Tab-separated table of C-alpha atoms in Angstrom:
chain	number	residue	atom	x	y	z
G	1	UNK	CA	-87.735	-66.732	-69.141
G	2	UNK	CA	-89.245	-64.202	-71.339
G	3	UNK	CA	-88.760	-60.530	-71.647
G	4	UNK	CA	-89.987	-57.327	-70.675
G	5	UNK	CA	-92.382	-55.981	-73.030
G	6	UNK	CA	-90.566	-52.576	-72.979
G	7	UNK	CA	-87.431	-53.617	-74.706
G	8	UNK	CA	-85.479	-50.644	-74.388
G	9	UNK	CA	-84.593	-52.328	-71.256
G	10	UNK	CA	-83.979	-55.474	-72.043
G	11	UNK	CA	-81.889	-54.451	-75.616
G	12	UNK	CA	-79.887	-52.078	-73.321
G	13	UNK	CA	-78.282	-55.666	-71.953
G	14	UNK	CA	-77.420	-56.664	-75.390
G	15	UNK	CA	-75.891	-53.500	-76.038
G	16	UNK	CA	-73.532	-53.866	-72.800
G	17	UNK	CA	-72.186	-56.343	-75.259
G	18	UNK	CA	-70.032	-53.911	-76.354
G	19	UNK	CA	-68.524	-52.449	-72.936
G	20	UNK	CA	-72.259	-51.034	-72.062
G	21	UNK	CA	-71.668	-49.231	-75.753
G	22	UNK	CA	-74.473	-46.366	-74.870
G	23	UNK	CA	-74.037	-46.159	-71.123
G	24	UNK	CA	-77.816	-46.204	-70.843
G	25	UNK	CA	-79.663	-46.525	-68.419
G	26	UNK	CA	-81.034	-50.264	-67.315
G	27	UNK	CA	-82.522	-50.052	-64.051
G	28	UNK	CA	-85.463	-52.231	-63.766
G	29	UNK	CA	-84.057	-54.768	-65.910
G	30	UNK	CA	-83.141	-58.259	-64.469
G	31	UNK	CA	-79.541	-58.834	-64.037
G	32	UNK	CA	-79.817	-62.198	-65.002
G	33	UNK	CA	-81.295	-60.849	-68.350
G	34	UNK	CA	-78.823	-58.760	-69.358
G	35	UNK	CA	-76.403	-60.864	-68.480
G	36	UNK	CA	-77.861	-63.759	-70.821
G	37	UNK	CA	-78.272	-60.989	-73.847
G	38	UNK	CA	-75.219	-59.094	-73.373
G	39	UNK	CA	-73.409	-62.721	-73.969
G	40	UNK	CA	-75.471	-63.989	-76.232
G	41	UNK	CA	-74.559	-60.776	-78.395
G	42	UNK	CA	-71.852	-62.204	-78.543
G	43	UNK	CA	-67.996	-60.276	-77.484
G	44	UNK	CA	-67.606	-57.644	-79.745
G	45	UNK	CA	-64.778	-55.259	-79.237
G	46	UNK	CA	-65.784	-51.763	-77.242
G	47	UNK	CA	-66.618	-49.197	-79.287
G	48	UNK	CA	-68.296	-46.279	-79.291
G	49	UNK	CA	-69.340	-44.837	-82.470
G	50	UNK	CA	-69.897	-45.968	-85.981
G	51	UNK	CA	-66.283	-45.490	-87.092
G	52	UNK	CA	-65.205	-47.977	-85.027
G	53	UNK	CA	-64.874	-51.727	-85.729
G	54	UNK	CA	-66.667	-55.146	-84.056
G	55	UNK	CA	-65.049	-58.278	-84.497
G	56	UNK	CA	-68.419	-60.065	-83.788
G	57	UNK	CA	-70.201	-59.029	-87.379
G	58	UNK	CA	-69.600	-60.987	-90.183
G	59	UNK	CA	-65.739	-61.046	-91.965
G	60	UNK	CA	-67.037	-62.299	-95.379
G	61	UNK	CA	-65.661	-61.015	-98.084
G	62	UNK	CA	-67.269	-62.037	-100.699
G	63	UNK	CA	-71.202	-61.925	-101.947
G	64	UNK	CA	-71.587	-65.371	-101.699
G	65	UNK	CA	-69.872	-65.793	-98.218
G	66	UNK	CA	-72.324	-63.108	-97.129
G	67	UNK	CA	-75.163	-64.885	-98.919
G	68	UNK	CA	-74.462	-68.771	-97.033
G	69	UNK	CA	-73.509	-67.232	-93.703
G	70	UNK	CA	-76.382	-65.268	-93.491
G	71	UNK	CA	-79.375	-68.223	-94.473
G	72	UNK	CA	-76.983	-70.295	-91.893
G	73	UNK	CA	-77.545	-67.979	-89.713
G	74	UNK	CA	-81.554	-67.865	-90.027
G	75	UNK	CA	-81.482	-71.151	-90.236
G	76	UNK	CA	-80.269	-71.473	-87.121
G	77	UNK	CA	-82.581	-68.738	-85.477
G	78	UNK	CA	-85.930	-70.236	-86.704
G	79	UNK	CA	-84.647	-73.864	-84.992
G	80	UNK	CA	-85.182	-72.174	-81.433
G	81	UNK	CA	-88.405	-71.137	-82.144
G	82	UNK	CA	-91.731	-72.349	-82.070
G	83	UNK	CA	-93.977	-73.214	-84.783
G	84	UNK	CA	-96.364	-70.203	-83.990
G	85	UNK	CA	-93.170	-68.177	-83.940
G	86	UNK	CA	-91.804	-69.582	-86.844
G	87	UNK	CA	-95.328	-68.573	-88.784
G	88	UNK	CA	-94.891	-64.915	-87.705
G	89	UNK	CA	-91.781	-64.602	-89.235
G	90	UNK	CA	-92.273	-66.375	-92.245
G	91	UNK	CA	-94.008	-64.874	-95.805
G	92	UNK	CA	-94.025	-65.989	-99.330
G	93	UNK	CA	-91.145	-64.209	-101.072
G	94	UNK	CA	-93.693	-61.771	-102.584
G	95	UNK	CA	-96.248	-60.983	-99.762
G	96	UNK	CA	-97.171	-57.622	-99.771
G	97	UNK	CA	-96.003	-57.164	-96.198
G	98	UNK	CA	-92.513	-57.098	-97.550
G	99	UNK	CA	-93.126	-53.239	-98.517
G	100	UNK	CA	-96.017	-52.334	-96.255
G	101	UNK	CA	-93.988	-53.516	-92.564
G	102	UNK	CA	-91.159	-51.314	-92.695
G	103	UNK	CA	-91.105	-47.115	-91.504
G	104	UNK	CA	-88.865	-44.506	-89.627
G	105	UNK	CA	-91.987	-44.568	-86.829
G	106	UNK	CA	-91.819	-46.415	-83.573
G	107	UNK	CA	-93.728	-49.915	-83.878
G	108	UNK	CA	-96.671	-48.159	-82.061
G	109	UNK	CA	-97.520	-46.054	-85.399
G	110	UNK	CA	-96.948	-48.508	-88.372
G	111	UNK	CA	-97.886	-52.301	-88.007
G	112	UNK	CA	-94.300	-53.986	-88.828
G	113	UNK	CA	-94.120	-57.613	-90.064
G	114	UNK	CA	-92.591	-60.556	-88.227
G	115	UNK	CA	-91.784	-60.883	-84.477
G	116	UNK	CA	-90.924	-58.509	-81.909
G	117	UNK	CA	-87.466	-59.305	-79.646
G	118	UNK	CA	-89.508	-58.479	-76.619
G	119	UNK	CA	-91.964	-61.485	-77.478
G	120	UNK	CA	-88.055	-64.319	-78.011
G	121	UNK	CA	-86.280	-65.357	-75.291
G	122	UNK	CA	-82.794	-64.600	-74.527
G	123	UNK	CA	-81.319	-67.150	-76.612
G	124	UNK	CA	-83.636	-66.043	-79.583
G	125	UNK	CA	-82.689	-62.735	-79.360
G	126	UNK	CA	-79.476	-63.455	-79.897
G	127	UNK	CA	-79.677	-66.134	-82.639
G	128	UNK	CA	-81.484	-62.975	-84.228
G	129	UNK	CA	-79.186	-60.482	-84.035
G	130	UNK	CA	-76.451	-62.896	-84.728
G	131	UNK	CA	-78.321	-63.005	-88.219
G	132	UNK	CA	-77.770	-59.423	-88.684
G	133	UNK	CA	-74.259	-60.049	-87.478
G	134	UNK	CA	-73.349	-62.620	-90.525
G	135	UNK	CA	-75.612	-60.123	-92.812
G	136	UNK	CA	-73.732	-56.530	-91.812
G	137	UNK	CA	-69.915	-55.981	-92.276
G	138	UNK	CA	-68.386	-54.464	-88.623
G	139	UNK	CA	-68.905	-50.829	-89.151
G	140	UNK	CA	-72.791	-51.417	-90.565
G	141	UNK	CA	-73.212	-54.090	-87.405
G	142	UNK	CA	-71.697	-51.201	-84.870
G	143	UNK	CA	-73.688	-48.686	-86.482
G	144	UNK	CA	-76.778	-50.440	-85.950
G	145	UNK	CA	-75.846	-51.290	-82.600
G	146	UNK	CA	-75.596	-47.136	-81.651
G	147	UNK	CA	-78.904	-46.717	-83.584
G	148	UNK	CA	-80.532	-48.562	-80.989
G	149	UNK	CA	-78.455	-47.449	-78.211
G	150	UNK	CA	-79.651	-43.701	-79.268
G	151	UNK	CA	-83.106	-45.081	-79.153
G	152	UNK	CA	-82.764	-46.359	-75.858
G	153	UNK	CA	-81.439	-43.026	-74.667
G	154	UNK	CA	-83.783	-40.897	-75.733
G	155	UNK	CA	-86.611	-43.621	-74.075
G	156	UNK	CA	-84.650	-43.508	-70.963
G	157	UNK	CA	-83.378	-39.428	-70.519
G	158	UNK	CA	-85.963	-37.912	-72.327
G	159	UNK	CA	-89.539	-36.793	-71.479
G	160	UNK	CA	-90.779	-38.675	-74.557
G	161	UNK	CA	-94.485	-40.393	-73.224
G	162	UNK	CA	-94.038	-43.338	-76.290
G	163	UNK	CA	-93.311	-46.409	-74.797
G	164	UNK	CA	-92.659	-48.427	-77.477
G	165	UNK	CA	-88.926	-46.901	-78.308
G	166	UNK	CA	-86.432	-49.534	-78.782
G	167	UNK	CA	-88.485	-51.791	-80.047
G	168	UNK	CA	-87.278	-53.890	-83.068
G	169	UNK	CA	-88.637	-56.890	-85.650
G	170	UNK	CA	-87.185	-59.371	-87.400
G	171	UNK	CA	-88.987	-61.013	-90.888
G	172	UNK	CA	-87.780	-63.249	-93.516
G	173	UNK	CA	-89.387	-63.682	-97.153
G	174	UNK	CA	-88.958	-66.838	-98.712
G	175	UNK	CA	-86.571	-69.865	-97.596
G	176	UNK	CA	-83.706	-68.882	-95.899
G	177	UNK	CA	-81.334	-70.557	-98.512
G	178	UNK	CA	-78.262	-70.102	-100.439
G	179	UNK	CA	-79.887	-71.598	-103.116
G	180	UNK	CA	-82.926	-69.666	-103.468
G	181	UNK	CA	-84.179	-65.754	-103.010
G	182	UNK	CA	-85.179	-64.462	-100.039
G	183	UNK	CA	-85.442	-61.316	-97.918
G	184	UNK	CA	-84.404	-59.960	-94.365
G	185	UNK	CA	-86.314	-57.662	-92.999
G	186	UNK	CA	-85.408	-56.049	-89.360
G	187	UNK	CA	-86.816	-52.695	-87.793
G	188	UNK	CA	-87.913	-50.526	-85.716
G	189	UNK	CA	-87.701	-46.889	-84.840
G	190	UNK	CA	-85.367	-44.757	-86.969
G	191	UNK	CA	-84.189	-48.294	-88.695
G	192	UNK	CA	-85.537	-50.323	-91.512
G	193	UNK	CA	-83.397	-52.838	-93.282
G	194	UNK	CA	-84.255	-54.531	-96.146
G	195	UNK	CA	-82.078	-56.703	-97.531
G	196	UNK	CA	-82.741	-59.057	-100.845
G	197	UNK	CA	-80.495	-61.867	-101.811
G	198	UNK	CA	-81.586	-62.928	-105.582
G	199	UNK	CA	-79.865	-64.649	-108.668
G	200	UNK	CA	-76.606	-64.630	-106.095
G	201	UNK	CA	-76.445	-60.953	-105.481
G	202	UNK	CA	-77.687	-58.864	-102.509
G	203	UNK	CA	-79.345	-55.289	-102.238
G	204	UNK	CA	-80.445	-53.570	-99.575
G	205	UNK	CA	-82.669	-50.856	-101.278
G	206	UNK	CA	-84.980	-50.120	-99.842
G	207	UNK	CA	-83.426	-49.001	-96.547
G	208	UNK	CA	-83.737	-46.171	-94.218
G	209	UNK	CA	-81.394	-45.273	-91.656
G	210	UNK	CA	-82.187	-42.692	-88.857
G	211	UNK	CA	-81.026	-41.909	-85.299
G	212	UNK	CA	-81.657	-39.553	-82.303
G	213	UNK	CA	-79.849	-37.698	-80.834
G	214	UNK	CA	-77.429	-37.618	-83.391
G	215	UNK	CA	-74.937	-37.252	-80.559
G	216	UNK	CA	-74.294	-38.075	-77.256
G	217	UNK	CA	-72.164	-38.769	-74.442
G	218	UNK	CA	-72.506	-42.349	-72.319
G	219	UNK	CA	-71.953	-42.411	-68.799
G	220	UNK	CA	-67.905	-43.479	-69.899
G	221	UNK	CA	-67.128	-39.932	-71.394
G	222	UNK	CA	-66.918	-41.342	-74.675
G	223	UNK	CA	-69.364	-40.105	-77.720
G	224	UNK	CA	-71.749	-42.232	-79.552
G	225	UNK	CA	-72.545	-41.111	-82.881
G	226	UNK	CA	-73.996	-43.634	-84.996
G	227	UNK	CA	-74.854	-41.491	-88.249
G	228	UNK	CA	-71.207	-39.527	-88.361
G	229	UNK	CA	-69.983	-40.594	-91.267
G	230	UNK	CA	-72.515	-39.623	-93.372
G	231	UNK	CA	-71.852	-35.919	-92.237
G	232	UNK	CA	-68.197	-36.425	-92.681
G	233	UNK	CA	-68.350	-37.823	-95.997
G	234	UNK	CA	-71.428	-35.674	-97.231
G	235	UNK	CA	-69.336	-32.075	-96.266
G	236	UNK	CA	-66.446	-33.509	-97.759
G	237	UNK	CA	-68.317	-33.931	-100.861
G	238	UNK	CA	-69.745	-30.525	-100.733
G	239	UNK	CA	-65.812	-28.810	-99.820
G	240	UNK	CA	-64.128	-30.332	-102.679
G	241	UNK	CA	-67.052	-28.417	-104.691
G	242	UNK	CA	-65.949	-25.355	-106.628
G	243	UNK	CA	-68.143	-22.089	-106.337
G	244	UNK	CA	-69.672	-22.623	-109.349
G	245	UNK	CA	-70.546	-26.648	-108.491
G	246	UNK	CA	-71.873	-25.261	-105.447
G	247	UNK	CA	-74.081	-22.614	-106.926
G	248	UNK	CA	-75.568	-25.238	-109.520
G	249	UNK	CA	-76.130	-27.759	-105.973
G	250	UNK	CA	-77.522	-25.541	-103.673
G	251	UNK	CA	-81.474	-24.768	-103.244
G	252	UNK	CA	-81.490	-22.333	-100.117
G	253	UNK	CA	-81.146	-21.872	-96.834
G	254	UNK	CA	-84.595	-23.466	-96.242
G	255	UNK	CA	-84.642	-27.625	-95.879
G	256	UNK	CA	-86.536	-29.264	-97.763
G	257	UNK	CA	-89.012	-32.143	-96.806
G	258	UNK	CA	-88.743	-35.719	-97.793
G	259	UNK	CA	-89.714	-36.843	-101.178
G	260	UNK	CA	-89.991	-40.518	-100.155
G	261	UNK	CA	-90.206	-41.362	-96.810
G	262	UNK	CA	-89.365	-44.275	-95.648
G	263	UNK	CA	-92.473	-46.740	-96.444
G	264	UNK	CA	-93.973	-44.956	-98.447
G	265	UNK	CA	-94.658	-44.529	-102.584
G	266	UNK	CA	-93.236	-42.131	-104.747
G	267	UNK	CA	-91.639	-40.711	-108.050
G	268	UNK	CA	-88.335	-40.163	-107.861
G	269	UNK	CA	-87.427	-36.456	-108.435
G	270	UNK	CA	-84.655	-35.553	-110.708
G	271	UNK	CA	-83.093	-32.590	-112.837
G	272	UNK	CA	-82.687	-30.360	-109.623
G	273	UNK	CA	-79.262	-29.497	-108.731
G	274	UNK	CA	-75.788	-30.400	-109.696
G	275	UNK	CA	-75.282	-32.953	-112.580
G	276	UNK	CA	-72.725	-35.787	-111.949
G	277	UNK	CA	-71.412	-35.339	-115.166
G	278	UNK	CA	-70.157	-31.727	-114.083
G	279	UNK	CA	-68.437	-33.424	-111.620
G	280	UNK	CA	-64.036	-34.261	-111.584
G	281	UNK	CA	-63.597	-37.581	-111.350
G	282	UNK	CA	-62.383	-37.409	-107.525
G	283	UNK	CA	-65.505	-35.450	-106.671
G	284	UNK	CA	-67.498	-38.784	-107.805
G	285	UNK	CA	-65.503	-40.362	-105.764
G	286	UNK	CA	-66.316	-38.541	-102.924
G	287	UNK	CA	-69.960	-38.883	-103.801
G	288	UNK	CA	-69.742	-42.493	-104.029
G	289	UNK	CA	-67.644	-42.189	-101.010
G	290	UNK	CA	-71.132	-40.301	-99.907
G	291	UNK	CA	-73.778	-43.221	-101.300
G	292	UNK	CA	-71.623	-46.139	-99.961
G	293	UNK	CA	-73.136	-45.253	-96.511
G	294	UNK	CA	-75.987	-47.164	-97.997
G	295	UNK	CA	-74.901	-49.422	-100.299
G	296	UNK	CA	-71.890	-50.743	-98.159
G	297	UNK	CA	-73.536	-52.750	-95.528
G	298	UNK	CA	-72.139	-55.854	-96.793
G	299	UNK	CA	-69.180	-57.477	-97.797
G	300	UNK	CA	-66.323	-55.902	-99.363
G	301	UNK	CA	-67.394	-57.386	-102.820
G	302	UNK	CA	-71.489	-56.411	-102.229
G	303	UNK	CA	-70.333	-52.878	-101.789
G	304	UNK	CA	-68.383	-52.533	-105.296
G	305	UNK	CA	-70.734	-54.486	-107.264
G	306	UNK	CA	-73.380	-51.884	-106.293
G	307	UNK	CA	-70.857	-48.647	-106.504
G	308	UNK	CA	-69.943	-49.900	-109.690
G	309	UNK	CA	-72.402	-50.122	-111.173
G	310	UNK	CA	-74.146	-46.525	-109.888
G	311	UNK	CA	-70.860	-45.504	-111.211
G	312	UNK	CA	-71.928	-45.886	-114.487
G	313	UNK	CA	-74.997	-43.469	-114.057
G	314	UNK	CA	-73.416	-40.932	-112.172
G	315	UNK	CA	-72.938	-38.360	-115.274
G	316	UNK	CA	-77.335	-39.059	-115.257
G	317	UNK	CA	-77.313	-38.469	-111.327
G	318	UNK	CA	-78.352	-35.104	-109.892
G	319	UNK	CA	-77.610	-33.940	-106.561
G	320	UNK	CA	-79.194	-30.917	-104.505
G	321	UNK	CA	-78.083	-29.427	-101.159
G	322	UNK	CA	-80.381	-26.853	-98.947
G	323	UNK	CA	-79.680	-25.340	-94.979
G	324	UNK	CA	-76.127	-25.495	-93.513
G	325	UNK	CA	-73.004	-25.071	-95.824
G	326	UNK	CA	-70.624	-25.458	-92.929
G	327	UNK	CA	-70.616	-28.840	-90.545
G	328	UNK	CA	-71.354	-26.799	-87.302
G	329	UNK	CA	-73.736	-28.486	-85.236
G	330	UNK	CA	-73.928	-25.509	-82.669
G	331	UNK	CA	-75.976	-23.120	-85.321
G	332	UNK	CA	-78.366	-23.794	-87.605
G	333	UNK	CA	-80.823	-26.214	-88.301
G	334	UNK	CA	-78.947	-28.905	-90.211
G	335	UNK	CA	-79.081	-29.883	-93.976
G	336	UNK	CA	-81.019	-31.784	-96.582
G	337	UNK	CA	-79.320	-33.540	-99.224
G	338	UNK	CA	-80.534	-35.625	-102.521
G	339	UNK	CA	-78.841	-37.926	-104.730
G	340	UNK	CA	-81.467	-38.737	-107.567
G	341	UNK	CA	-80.318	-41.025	-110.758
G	342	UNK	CA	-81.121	-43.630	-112.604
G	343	UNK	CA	-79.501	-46.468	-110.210
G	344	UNK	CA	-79.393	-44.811	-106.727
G	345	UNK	CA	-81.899	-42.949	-104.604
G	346	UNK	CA	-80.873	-41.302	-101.518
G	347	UNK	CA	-82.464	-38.703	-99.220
G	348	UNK	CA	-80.600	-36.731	-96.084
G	349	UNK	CA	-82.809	-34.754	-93.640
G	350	UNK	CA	-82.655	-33.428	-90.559
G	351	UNK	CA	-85.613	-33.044	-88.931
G	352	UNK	CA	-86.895	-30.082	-87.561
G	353	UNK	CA	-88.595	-30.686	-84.130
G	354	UNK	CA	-87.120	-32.774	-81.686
G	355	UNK	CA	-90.713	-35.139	-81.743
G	356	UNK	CA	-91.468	-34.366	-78.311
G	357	UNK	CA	-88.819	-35.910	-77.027
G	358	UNK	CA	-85.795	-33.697	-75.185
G	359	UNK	CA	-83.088	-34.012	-73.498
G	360	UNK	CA	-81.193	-31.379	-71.363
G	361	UNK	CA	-77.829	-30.286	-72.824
G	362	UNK	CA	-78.360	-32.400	-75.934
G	363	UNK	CA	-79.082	-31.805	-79.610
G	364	UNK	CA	-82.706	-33.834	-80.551
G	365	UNK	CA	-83.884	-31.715	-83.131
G	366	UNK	CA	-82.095	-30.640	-86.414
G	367	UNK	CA	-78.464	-31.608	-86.438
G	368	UNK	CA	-79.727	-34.052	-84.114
G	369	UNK	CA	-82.201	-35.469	-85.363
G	370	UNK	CA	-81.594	-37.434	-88.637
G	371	UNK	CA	-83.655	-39.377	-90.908
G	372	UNK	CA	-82.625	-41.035	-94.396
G	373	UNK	CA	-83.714	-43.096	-97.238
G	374	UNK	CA	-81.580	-45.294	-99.620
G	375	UNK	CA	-84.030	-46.711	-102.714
G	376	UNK	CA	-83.098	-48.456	-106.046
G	377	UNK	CA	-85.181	-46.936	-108.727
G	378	UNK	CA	-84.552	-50.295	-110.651
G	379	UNK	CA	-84.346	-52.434	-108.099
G	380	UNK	CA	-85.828	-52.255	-105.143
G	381	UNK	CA	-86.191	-55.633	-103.314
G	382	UNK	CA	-84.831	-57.201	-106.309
G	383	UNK	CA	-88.432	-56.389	-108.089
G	384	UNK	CA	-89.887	-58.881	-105.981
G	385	UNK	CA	-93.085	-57.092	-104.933
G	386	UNK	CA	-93.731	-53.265	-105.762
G	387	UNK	CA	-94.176	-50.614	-103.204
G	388	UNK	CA	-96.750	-50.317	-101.269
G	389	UNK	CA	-97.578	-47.780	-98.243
G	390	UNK	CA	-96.574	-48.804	-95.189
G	391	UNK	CA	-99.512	-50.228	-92.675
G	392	UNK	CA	-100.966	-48.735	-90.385
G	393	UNK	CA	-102.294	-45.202	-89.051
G	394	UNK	CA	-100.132	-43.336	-91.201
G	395	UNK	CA	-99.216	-45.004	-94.364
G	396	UNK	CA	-95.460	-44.228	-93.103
G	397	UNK	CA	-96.087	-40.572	-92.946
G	398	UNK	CA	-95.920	-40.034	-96.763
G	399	UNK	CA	-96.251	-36.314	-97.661
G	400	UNK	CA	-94.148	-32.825	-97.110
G	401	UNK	CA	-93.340	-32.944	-93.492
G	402	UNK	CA	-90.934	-35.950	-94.263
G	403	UNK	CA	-92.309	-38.711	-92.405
G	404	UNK	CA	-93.020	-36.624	-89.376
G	405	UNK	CA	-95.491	-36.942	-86.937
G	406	UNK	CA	-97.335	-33.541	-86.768
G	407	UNK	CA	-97.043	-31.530	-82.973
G	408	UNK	CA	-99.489	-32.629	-80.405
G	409	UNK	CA	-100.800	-29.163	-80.695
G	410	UNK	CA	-103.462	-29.461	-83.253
G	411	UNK	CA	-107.081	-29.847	-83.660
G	412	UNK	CA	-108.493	-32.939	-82.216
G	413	UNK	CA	-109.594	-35.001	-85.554
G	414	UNK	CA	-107.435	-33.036	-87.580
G	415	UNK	CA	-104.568	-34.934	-89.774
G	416	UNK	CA	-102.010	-33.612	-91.772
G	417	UNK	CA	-99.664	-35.183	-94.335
G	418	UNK	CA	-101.420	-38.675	-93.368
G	419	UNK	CA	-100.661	-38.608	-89.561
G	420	UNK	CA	-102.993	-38.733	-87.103
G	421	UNK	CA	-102.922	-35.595	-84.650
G	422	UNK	CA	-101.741	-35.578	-81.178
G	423	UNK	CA	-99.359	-38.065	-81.840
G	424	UNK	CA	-95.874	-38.544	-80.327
G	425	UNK	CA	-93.681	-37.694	-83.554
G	426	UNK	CA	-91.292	-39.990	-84.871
């Protein structure tokens, strides 16, 4: 059988993989369905946030473990498919689509490359995901897994009107090989993973990783919070900060916009802030404690390959800090943070306006609302194709408002930042 087109039902069965993970809601899905996904998720342990481990993502430890498991993997997803379905996930290893299919907006806004898991069968969908599963280490795999569980939420409690929440694509650039380079690509709303494996290495810059509500409670009683740990480890950065440090990092009370949104061209801003070479030697620590949010989606041996070496450009690496000096999500509208040097890019916004989606009782705009971006300045997508502006109506909302959809309340015809008016926002 084939799927609902509204997959926030139908992924809501392969998220009961996990003990139904996000408690959400799945009426109107057929049992039989989620039955077939939630297995063919295959039995990770229950778990409800992003600190929490799944014994069904990959346990490589080692780059090249990562790197064969992972084409094995695809491999083994393109065999179920058709030959029209193999097409729309295949490109060359440099098509353009590689930088121009990927944003923070649901799939309704910007056109994303490859197929859409409503369009595979249940036994596709989970030869998919059990790519991302050989590709993600268990905390990246669960953290994805309560990025789409938030999604589903909001499509199911909140009075959002966009229907295409949930939704998610999968892509692959080049041969799926050990031997050769070639990309991942998987996304949807509030996730775009891009992951290059070249000359036996892998990087997943560019990547952005958002969620909303930032917080929430299933129907079990137990919290989901997929994005936690970059607000633990980000404040514990900015505590171990002297007064001094902290003067030198912070802009204001005011949050800033996004410099690059996700999918979208731009030149990296640096010299604002707090130099890393003003930093102890445990407070880079803590800030690669900070970037490794990003860079750690891997094995254990992708993750300090990639630390290491931004270690060696933190003393060139600014950071800046505006809004909330105190992790209290019950005041304020949340914080911005930026990590700019000459190996890492990183962006940390909360986003002011809930996008016209709320929820009674529950946090969908500033501390809960979260939207980030992880680029390499020297190597993003291994240098395989050059940035491009995402497809589309927007061009992946470049511009000041951060990749936000503007408020349904303007001018018919009139656009600002590059988004159309009166659309749902992001």
């Amino acid at each position: 059988m084939r799927l609902n087109k509204r997959l926030p039902a139908a992924l809501s069965g392969l998220l009961l993989s996990t003990a139904l993970l996000a408690g959400c809601s799945t009426s109107g899905t057929d049992e039989t369905t989620t039955t077939t996904v939630s297995s063919a998720a295959a039995s990770t342990t229950t778990s409800t946030s992003s600190d929490s481990s799944s014994s069904s993502s990959s346990d490589s430890s080692t780059t090249a473990e990562t790197i064969s498991n992972t084409a094995e993997a695809a491999q083994a997803f393109l065999a179920t498919l058709s030959t029209e379905e193999q097409d729309a996930v295949l490109y060359d290893y440099d098509a353009e689509e590689k930088s121009t299919g990927w944003s923070n907006f649901p799939v309704t806004f910007v056109q994303r490359s490859g197929v859409n898991l409503t369009d595979l069968t249940e036994e596709q969908q989970a030869a998919a995901l059990n790519v991302l599963k050989n590709l993600l280490n268990n905390d990246a795999y669960q953290m994805i897994e309560d990025i789409m569980a938030s999604d589903q939420y909001l499509n199911d409690e909140s009075n959002t009107t966009e229907d295409s929440l949930g939704q998610y694509y999968i892509a692959f650039f080049g041969d799926p090989s050990s031997d050769s380079d070639w990309s991942i690509q998987f996304g949807g709303h509030h996730i775009g993973i891009n992951a290059t494996f070249s000359d036996g290495a892998i990087t997943f810059a560019p990547t952005h990783l958002g969620t909303q509500p930032s917080e929430w409670t299933n129907e079990d009683g137990e919290t989901v919070a997929a994005l936690s740990n970059m607000y633990e480890t980000a404040f514990a950065f900015y505590d171990s900060l002297t007064e001094e440090q902290q003067a030198q990092l912070y802009q204001g009370e005011e949050l800033d916009s996004m410099v690059c949104a996700p999918g979208s061209t731009c030149d990296y801003p640096t010299g604002t802030g707090l130099k890393g070479s003003d930093l102890t030697d445990e407070q880079k620590e803590l800030l690669l404690d900070v970037i490794a949010n990003w860079v750690g989606l891997a094995d254990e041996e992708t993750t300090e390959t990639e630390l290491d070496a931004i270690r060696e450009t933190l003393d060139d690496t600014y950071i800046n800090w505006s809004g909330a000096t105190e992790y209290d999500t019950s005041t304020g509208d949340g914080i911005y943070f930026q990590i700019s040097g000459p190996k890492v890019y990183i962006e940390f916004a909360n986003q002011q306006g809930s996008a016209g989606a709320d929820i009674d009782g529950v946090i969908t705009a500033g501390w809960g609302h979260i939207h980030t971006i992880y680029r390499d300045p020297t190597n993003d997508y291994a240098n395989s194709v050059t940035q491009e502006a995402a497809s589309g109506m927007m061009g992946g909302g470049p511009g000041g408002n951060g990749g936000e959809m503007p408020s349904g309340d303007m001018p018919t015809g009139e656009m600002r930042s590059g988004t159309p008016s009166g659309a749902p926002s992001n």
